[in-house]
Coordinates of C-alpha atoms in Angstrom, one line a residue:
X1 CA 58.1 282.2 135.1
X2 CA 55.2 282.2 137.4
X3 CA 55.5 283.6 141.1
X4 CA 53.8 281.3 143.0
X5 CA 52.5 281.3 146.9
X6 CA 55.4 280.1 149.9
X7 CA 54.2 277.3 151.6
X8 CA 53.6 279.0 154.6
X9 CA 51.0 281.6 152.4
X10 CA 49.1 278.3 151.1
X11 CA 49.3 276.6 154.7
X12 CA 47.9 279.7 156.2
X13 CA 45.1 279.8 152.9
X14 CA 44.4 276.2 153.7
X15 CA 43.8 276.7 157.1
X16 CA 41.0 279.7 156.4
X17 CA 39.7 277.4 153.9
X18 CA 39.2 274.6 155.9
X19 CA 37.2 277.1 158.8
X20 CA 35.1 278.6 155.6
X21 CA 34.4 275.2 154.5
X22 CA 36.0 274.8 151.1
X23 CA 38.0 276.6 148.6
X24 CA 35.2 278.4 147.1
X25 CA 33.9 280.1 150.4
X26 CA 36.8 282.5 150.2
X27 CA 35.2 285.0 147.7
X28 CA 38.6 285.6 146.1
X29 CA 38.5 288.4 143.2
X30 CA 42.1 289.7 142.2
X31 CA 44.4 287.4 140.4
X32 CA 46.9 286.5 143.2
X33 CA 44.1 285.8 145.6
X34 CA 42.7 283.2 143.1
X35 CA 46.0 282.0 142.4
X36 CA 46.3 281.3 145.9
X37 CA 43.3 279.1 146.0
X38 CA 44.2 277.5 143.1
X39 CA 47.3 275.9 144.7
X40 CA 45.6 275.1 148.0
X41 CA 42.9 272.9 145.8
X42 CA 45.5 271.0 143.6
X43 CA 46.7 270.3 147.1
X44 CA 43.7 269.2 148.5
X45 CA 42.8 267.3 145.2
X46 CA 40.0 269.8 144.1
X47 CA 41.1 269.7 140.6
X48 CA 37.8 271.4 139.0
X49 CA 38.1 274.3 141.7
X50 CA 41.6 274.6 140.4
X51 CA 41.5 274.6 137.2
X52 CA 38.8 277.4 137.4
X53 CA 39.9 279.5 139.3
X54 CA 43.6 279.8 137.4
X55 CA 41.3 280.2 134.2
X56 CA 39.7 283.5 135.7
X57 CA 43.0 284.5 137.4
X58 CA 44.2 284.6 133.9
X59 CA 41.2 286.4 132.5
X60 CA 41.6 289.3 135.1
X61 CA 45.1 289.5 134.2
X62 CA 46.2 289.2 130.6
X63 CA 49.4 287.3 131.6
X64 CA 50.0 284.6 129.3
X65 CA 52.2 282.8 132.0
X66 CA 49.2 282.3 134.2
X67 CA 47.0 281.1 131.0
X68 CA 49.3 278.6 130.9
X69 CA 49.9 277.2 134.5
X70 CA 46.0 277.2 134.0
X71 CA 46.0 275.1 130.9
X72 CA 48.3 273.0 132.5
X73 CA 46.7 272.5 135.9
X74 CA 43.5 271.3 133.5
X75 CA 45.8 269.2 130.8
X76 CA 47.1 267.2 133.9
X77 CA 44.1 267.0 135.6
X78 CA 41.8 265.5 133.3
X79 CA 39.8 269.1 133.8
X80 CA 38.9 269.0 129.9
X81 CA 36.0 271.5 129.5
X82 CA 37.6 274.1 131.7
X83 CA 40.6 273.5 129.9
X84 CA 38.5 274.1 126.8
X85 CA 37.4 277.4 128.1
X86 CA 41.2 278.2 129.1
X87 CA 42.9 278.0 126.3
X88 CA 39.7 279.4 123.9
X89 CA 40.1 282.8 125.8
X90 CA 43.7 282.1 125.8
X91 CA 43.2 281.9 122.3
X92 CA 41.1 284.9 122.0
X93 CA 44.0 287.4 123.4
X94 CA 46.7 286.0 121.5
X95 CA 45.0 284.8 118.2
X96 CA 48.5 283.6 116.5
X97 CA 49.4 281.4 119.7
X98 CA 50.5 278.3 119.4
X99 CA 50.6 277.0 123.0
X100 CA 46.5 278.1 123.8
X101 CA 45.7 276.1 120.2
X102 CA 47.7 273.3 120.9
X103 CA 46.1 272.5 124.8
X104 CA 42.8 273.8 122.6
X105 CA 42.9 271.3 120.2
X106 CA 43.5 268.4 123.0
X107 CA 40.9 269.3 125.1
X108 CA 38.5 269.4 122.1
X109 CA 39.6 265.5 121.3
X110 CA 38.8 264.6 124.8
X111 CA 35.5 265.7 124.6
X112 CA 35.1 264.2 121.4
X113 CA 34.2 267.9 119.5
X114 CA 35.8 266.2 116.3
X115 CA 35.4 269.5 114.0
X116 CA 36.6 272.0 116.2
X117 CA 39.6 269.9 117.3
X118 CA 40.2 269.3 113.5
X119 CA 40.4 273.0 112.9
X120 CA 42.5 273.7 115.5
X121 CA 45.1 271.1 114.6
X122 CA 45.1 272.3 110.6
X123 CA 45.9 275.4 111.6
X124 CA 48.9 274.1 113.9
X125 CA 49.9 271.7 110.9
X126 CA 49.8 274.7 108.7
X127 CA 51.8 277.5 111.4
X128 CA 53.4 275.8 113.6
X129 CA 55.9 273.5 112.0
X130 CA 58.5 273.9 109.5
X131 CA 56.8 271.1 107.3
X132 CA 53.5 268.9 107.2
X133 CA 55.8 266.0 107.6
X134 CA 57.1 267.4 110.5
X135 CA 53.8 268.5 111.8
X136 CA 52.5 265.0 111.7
X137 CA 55.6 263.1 113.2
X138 CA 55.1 265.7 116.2
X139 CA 51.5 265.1 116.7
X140 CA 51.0 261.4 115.7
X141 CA 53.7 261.1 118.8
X142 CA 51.6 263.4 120.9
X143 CA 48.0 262.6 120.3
X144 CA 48.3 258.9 120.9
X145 CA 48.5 259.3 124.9
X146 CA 45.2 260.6 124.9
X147 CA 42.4 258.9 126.1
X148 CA 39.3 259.5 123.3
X149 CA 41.9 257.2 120.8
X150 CA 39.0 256.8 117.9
X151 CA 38.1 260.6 118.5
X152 CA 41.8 261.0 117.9
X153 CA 42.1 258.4 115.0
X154 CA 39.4 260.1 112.6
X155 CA 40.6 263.4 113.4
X156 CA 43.8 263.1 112.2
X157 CA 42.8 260.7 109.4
X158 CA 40.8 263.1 108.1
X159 CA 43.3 265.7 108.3
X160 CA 45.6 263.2 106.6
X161 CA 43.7 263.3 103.3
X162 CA 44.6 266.8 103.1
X163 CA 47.4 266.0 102.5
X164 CA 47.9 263.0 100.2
X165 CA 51.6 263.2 99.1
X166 CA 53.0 263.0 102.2
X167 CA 53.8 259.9 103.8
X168 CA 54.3 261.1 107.4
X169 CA 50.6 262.2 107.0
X170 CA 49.4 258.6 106.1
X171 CA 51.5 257.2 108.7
X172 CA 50.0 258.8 111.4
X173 CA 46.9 258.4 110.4
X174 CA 47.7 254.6 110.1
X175 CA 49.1 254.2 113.7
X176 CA 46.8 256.6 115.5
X177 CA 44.2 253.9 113.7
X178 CA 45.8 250.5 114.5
X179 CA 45.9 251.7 118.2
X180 CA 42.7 253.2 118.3
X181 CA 41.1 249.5 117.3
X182 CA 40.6 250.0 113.3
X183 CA 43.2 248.0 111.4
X184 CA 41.2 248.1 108.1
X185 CA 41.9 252.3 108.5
X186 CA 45.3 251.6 109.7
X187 CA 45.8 249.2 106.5
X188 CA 44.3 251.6 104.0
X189 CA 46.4 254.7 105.7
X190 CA 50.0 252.9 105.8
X191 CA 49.3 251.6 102.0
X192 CA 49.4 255.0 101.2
X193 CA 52.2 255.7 102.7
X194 CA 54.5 252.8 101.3
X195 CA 53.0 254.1 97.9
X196 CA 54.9 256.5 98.6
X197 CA 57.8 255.7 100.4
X198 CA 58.2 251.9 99.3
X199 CA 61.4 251.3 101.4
X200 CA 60.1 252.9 104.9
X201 CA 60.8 249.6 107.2
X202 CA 58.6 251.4 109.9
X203 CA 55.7 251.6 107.3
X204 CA 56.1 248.1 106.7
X205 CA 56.1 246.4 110.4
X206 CA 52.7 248.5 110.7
X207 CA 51.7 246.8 107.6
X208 CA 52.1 243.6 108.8
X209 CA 50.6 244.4 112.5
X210 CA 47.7 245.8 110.7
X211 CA 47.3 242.9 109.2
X212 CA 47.7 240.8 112.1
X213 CA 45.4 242.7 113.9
X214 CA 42.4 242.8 111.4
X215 CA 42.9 238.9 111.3
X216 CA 44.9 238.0 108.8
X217 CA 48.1 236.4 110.9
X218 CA 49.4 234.4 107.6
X219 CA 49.7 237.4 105.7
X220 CA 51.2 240.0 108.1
X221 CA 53.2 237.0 109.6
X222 CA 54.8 236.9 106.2
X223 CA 56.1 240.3 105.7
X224 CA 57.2 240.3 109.6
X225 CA 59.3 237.5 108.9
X226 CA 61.2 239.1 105.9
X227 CA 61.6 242.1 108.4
X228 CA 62.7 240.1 111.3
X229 CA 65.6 238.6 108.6
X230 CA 67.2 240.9 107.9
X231 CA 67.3 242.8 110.7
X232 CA 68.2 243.3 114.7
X233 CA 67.3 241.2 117.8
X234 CA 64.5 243.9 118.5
X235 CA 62.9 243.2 115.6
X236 CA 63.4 239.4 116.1
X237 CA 61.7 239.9 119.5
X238 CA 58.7 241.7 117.7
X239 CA 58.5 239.0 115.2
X240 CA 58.2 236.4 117.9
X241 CA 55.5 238.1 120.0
X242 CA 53.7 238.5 117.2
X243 CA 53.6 234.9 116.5
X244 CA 52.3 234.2 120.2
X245 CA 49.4 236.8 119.1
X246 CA 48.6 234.9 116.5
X247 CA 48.6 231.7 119.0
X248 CA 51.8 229.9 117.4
X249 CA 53.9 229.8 120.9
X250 CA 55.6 227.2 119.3
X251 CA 57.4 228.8 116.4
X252 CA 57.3 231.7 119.0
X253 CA 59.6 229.6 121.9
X254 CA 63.2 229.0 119.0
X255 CA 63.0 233.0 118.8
X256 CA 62.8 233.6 122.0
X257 CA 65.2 231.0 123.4
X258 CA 67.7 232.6 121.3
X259 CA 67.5 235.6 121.9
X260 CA 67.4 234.8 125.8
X261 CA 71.1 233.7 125.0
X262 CA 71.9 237.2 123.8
X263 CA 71.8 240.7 125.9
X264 CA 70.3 243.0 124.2
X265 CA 66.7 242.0 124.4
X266 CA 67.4 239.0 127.1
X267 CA 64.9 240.2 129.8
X268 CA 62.2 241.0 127.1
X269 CA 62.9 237.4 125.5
X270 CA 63.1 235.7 128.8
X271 CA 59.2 237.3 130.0
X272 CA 58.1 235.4 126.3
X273 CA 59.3 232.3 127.4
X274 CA 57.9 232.6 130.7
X275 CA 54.1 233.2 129.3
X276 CA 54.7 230.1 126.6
X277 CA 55.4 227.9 130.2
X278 CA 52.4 229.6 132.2
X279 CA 50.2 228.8 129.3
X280 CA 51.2 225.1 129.6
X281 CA 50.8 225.1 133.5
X282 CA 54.5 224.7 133.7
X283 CA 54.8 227.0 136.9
X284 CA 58.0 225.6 138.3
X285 CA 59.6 226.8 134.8
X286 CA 57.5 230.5 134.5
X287 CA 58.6 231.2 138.2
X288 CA 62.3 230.4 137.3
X289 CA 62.3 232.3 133.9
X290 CA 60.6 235.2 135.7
X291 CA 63.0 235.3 138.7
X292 CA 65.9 235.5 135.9
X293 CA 64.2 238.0 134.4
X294 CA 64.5 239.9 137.9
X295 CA 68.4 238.9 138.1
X296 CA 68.8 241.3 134.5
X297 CA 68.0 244.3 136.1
X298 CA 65.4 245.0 133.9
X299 CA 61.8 245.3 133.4
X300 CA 61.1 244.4 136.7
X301 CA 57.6 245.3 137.3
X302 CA 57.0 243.1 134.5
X303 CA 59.1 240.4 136.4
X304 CA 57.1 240.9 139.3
X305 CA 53.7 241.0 137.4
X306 CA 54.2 237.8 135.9
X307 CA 55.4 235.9 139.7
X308 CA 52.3 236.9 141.0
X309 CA 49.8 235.9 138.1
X310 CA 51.7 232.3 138.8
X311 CA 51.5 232.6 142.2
X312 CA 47.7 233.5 141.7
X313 CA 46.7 230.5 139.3
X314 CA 49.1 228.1 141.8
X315 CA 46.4 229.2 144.6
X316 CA 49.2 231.2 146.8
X317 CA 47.0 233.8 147.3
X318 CA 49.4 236.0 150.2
X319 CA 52.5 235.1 147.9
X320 CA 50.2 236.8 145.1
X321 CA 49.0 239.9 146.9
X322 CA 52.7 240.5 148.1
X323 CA 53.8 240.0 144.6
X324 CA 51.1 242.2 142.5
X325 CA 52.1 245.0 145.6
X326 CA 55.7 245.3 144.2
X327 CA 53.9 246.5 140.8
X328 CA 54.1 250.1 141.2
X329 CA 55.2 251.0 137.9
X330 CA 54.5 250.1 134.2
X331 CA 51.2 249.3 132.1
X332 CA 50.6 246.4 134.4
X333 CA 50.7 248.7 137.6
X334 CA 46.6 249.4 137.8
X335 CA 46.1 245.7 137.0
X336 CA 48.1 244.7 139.5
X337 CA 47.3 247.3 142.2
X338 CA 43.5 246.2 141.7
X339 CA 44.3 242.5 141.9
X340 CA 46.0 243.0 145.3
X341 CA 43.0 245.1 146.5
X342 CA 40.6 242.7 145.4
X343 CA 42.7 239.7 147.3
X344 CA 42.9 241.9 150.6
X345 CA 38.9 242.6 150.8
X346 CA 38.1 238.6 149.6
X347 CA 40.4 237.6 152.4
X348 CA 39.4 239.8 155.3
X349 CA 42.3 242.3 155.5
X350 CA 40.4 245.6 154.0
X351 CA 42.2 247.9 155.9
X352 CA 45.8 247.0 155.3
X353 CA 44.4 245.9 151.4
X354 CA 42.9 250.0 151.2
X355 CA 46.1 251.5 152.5
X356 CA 48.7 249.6 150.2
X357 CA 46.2 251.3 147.0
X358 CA 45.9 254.3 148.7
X359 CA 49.7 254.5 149.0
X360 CA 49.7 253.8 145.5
X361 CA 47.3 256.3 144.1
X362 CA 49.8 259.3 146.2
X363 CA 52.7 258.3 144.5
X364 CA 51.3 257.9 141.0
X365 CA 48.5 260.3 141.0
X366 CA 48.1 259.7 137.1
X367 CA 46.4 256.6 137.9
X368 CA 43.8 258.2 140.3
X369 CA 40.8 257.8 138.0
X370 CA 41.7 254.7 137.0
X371 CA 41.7 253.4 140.2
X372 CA 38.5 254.7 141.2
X373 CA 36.9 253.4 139.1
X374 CA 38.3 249.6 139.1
X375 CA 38.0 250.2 143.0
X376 CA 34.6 250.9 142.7
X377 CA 33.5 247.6 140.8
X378 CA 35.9 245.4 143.2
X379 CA 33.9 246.6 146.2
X380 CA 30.5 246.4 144.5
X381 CA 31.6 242.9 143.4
X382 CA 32.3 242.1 147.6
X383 CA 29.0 243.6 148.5
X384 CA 30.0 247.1 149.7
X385 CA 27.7 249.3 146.9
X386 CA 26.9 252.0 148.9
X387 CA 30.9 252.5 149.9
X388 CA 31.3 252.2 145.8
X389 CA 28.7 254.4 145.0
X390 CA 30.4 257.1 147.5
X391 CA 33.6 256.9 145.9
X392 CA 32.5 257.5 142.6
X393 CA 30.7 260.4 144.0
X394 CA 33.4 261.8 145.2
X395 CA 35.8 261.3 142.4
X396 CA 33.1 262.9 140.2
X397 CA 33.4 266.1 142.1
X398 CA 37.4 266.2 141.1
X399 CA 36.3 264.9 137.9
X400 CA 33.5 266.0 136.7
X401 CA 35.0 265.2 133.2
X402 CA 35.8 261.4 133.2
X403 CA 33.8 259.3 131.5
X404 CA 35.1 256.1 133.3
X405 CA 33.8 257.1 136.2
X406 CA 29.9 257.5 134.8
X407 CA 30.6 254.0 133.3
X408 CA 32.0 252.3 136.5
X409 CA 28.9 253.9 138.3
X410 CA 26.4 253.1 135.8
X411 CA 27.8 249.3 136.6
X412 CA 27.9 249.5 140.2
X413 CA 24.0 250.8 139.5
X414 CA 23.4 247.9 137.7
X415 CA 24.7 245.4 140.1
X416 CA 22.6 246.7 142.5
X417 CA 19.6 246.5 140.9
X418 CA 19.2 250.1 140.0
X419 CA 18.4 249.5 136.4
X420 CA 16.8 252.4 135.6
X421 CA 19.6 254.7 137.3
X422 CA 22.2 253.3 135.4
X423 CA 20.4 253.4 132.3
X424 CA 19.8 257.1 132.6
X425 CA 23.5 257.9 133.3
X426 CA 24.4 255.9 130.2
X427 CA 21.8 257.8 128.1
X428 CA 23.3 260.9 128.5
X429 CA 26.7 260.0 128.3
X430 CA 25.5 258.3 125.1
X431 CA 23.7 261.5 124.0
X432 CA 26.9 263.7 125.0
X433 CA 29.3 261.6 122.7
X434 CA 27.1 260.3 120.1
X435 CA 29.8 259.5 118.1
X436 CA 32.0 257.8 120.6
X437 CA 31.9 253.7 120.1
X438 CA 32.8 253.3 124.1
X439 CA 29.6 255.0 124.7
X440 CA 27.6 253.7 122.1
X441 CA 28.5 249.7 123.2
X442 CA 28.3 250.2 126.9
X443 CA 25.0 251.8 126.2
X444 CA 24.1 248.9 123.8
X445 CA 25.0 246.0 126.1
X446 CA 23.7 246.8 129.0
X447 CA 20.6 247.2 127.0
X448 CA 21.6 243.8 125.8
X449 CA 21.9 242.2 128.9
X450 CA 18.5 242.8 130.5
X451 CA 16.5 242.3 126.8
X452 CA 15.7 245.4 126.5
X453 CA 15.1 247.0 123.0
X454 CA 17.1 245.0 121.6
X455 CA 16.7 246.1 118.0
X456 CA 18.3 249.5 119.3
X457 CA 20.9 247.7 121.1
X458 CA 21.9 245.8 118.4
X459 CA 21.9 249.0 116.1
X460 CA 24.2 250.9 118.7
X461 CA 26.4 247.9 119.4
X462 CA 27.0 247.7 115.3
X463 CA 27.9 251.3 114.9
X464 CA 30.4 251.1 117.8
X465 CA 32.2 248.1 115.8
X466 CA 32.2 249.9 112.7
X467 CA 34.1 252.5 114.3
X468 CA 36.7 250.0 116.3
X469 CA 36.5 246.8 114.3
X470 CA 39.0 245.1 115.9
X471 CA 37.7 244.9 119.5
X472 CA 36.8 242.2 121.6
X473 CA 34.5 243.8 123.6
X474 CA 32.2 245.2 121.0
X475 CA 32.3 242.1 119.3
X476 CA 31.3 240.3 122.5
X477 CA 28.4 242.6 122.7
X478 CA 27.4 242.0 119.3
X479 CA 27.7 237.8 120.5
X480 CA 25.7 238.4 123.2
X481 CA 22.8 240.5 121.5
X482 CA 22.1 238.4 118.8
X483 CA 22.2 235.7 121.5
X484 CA 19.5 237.8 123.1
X485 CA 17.8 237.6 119.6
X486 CA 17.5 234.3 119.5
X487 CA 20.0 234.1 117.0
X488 CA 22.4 231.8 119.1
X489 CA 24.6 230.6 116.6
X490 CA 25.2 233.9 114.9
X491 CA 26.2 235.4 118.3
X492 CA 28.7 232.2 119.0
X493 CA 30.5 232.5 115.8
X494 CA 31.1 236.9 117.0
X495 CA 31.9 235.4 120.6
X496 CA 34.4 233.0 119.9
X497 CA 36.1 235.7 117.6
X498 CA 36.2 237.9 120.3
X499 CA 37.8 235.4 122.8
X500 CA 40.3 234.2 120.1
X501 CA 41.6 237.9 120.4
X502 CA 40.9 238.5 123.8
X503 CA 40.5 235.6 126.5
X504 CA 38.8 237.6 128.6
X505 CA 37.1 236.2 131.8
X506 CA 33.4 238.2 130.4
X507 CA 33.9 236.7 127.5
X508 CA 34.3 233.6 128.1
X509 CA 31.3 233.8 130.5
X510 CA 29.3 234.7 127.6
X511 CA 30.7 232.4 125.4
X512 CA 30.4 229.7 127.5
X513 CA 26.6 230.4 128.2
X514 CA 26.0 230.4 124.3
X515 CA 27.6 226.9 123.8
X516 CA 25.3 226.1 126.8
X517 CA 22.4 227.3 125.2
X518 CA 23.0 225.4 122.1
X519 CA 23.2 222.1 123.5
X520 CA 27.2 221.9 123.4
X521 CA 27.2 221.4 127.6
X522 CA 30.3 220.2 127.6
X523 CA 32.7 222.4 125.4
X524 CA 30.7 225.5 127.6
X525 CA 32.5 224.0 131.0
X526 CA 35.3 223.6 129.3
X527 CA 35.0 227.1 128.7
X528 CA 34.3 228.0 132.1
X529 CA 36.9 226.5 134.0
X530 CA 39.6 226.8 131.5
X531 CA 39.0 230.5 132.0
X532 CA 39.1 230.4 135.4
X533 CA 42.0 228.4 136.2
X534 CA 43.7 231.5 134.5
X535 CA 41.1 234.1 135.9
X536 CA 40.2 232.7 140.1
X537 CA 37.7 233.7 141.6
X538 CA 36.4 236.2 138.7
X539 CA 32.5 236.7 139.5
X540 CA 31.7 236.7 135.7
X541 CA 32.7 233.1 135.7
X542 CA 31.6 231.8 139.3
X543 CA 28.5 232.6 138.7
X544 CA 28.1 231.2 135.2
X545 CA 29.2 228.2 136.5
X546 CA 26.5 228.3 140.0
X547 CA 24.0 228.9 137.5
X548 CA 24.3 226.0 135.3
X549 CA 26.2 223.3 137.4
X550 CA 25.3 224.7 140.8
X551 CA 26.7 226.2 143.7
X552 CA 29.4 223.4 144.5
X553 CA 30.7 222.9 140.6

């Protein structure tokens, strides 16, 4: 156990850092004393500070204790290169460690070092687990909350092929794959794995997603459906959901009606039917199927999410923001959080629309980047760059790692006509991860966008797909640079497989400007506005539509 400071020794450390003007002005050398600062910056938010100072508090000391409140101040943190340095002289003093390899090994995935992080997970698979099946149960679980998910995917799928008789191996490797945007890996991976182990009913729903996901919705809807059979209502809940992926809401609604009737999945069955009636413009029906959903007990936030996405399309914008401000909780939280933000500013209440996601940001300080940067784009998008581009700033000092924040401020950039700035900062995160597809597309598409080299663009754009072949974004970007081509009607065909998978407001901005560009005027407003009823007030769309129809269309 670590001895840390009283509260009265970090008020009174606070306080002379405040009159020396920071953390760092108080020249601390021994271990407590930089143990002391330490805690007075996670308090103040200085996260990098932190996470340094612990690392050379540990250094001066030896004490594996402190190595590790270290590694975990930079693990939690998003701190991923000082964690790097943390655990490597971590490492370094206690070479058999499996604690400094283990936060070594993340922090090398997060900054996308592929062969270093491979090493140090083989040798974890190899010491610290009583099998290789266990090994990769324990860290397919693990790795798939972090962020770099194709880093993640090939580095475990390579490690995978080390091992080719065990199914846990391939299993991993196939869901660390599906999630990271790569179904034909994913397909390939659990194949092996059901070579193996014929009968593993987990193996097989991932079969079938895979399939599903990489676009083949008869197939995998097949071997979901034996599944679903002969099985429990969660599985019949699964099967159903993945029938509204595949856009068959009507063989979806039976399912979900039924099980609605039931109680084991009845909130989760109730939220299905409730997006089959939203999609329809049946709001009186979503609202009352939602409201139910509320009277369960369960899944609230979800309950909550889906009222205010009604209440937004129905044009009730205070019912909305009131609504999306009950979502504090969930995968839907940021989402919903942002919406509200964006509804305060558009509607003149900026202060009380700052404090509500300020409020939220203290009580779920997990979501901080995230925020930032979404908050960032929503006030660039009402005018306020400068404001934007001081955020970012200042969440880059607490961050200096986060690559979301380069991209959201490489956008804001852009938006305000600093081409060249954003550009640069996209370059080098490009250069810095040359491997990562995020990188490589954003990089790519803003190119795109201005027609500029477009050759390269398309080159980058085309590696970043190869890597995640199942996204909608990177196929969007691929529409929209071999719109920029002059090859229209290649780039429509990649754009409307993008927005069958993902009917997402860009996207069908893009896609609706192709269809206008070919002559098809009318399908590209349908386009528009159809998007738009679900997505109001989205900029993408607004001005698509001001461009081509005018102002009052």
């Amino acid at each position: 156990m670590i001895q840390l400071p009283s509260r009265r020794a970090r008020a009174a450390l606070a306080g002379l850092a405040l009159l020396f003007g920071g953390c760092t002005g108080l020249g601390a050398t021994s271990p407590g004393e930089r143990m002391l600062v330490a805690e007075v910056a996670v308090e103040r938010g200085e996260y990098a500070v932190a996470a340094s100072e612990y690392r050379l508090a540990a250094a001066a000391s030896g004490d594996a204790a402190i190595a590790e409140r270290a590694a975990r101040i930079g693990f939690d943190n998003g701190q991923d290169r000082e964690l790097a340095r943390t655990a490597a002289e971590w490492l370094a003093r206690d070479p058999r460690g499996e604690a400094p390899r283990r936060f070594l090994a993340v922090a090398l995935l997060e900054l996308d070092d592929r062969t270093a992080a491979g090493s140090a997970l083989g040798e974890l698979v190899r010491t610290a687990y009583a099998s290789p099946a266990e090994a990769f149960n324990a860290l397919g679980e693990s790795l798939a909350a972090l962020r770099n998910d194709t880093g993640v995917a090939r580095t475990v799928g390579q490690l995978a092929t080390q091992y080719p008789a065990v199914p846990e191996a391939q299993y991993a490797a196939a869901a660390l794959a599906l999630a990271a945007g790569n179904s034909p890996d994913a397909l390939a991976a659990v194949s092996r794995a059901l070579a193996l182990r014929p009968d593993w009913r987990e193996a097989r729903w991932l079969h079938a997603r895979a399939r599903i996901a990489g676009g083949d919705c008869d197939g995998g809807l097949k071997e979901a459906s034996s599944l679903a059979a002969e099985s429990t209502d969660t599985d019949r809940l699964v099967y159903a959901w993945l029938l509204t992926a595949c856009d068959r809401g009507a063989e979806a609604q039976p399912y979900f009606a039924d099980l609605a009737r039931g109680q084991v999945v009845r909130s989760e069955a109730l939220e299905g039917l409730a997006g089959l009636d939203a999609d329809e413009h049946r709001w009186d029906e979503a609202t009352s199927r939602y409201t139910e959903m509320l009277a369960t007990g369960r899944n609230a936030d979800r309950a909550f999410f889906g009222l205010a996405v009604v209440a937004d399309r129905r044009g009730e914008r205070e019912r909305a923001l009131r609504l999306y401000g009950r979502v504090t909780s969930g995968p839907r939280a940021v989402s919903a959080q942002l919406r509200a933000y964006r509804l305060g500013l558009e509607h003149g209440d900026a202060w009380a629309a700052a404090r509500q996601l300020d409020e939220f940001v203290l009580a779920s300080s997990e979501h901080r980047v995230e925020v930032t940067a979404g908050r960032a784009q929503v006030l660039a998008d009402v005018g306020r760059v400068p404001d934007a581009l001081a955020l970012l700033a200042r969440a880059q000092q607490a961050y200096p790692d986060r690559v979301e924040l380069r991209y959201a401020r490489a956008t804001v950039l852009e938006q305000s006509g600093a081409l060249e700035a954003a550009l640069r900062e996209l370059r080098a995160v490009a250069r810095q991860r040359p491997l990562d597809p995020t990188a490589q597309n954003a990089l790519g598409f803003t190119l795109a966008d201005h027609g500029l080299e477009l050759a390269d663009a398309e080159r980058r754009i085309r590696a970043a797909l190869a890597d995640r072949p199942d996204s909608a974004a990177i196929k969007d970007s691929l529409g929209w640079v071999l719109h920029r081509r002059g090859r229209s009607a290649e780039g429509l065909d990649w754009l409307q497989r993008a927005y069958a998978v993902d009917p997402d407001p860009e996207i069908a901005a893009h896609l609706g400007e192709v269809q206008w560009a070919l002559g098809d005027r009318g399908a590209a407003e349908r386009t528009w506005r159809g998007a738009l009823d679900k997505n109001p007030g989205d900029p993408h769309l607004t001005k698509a539509l001001e461009r081509n129809l005018g102002p009052r269309s």
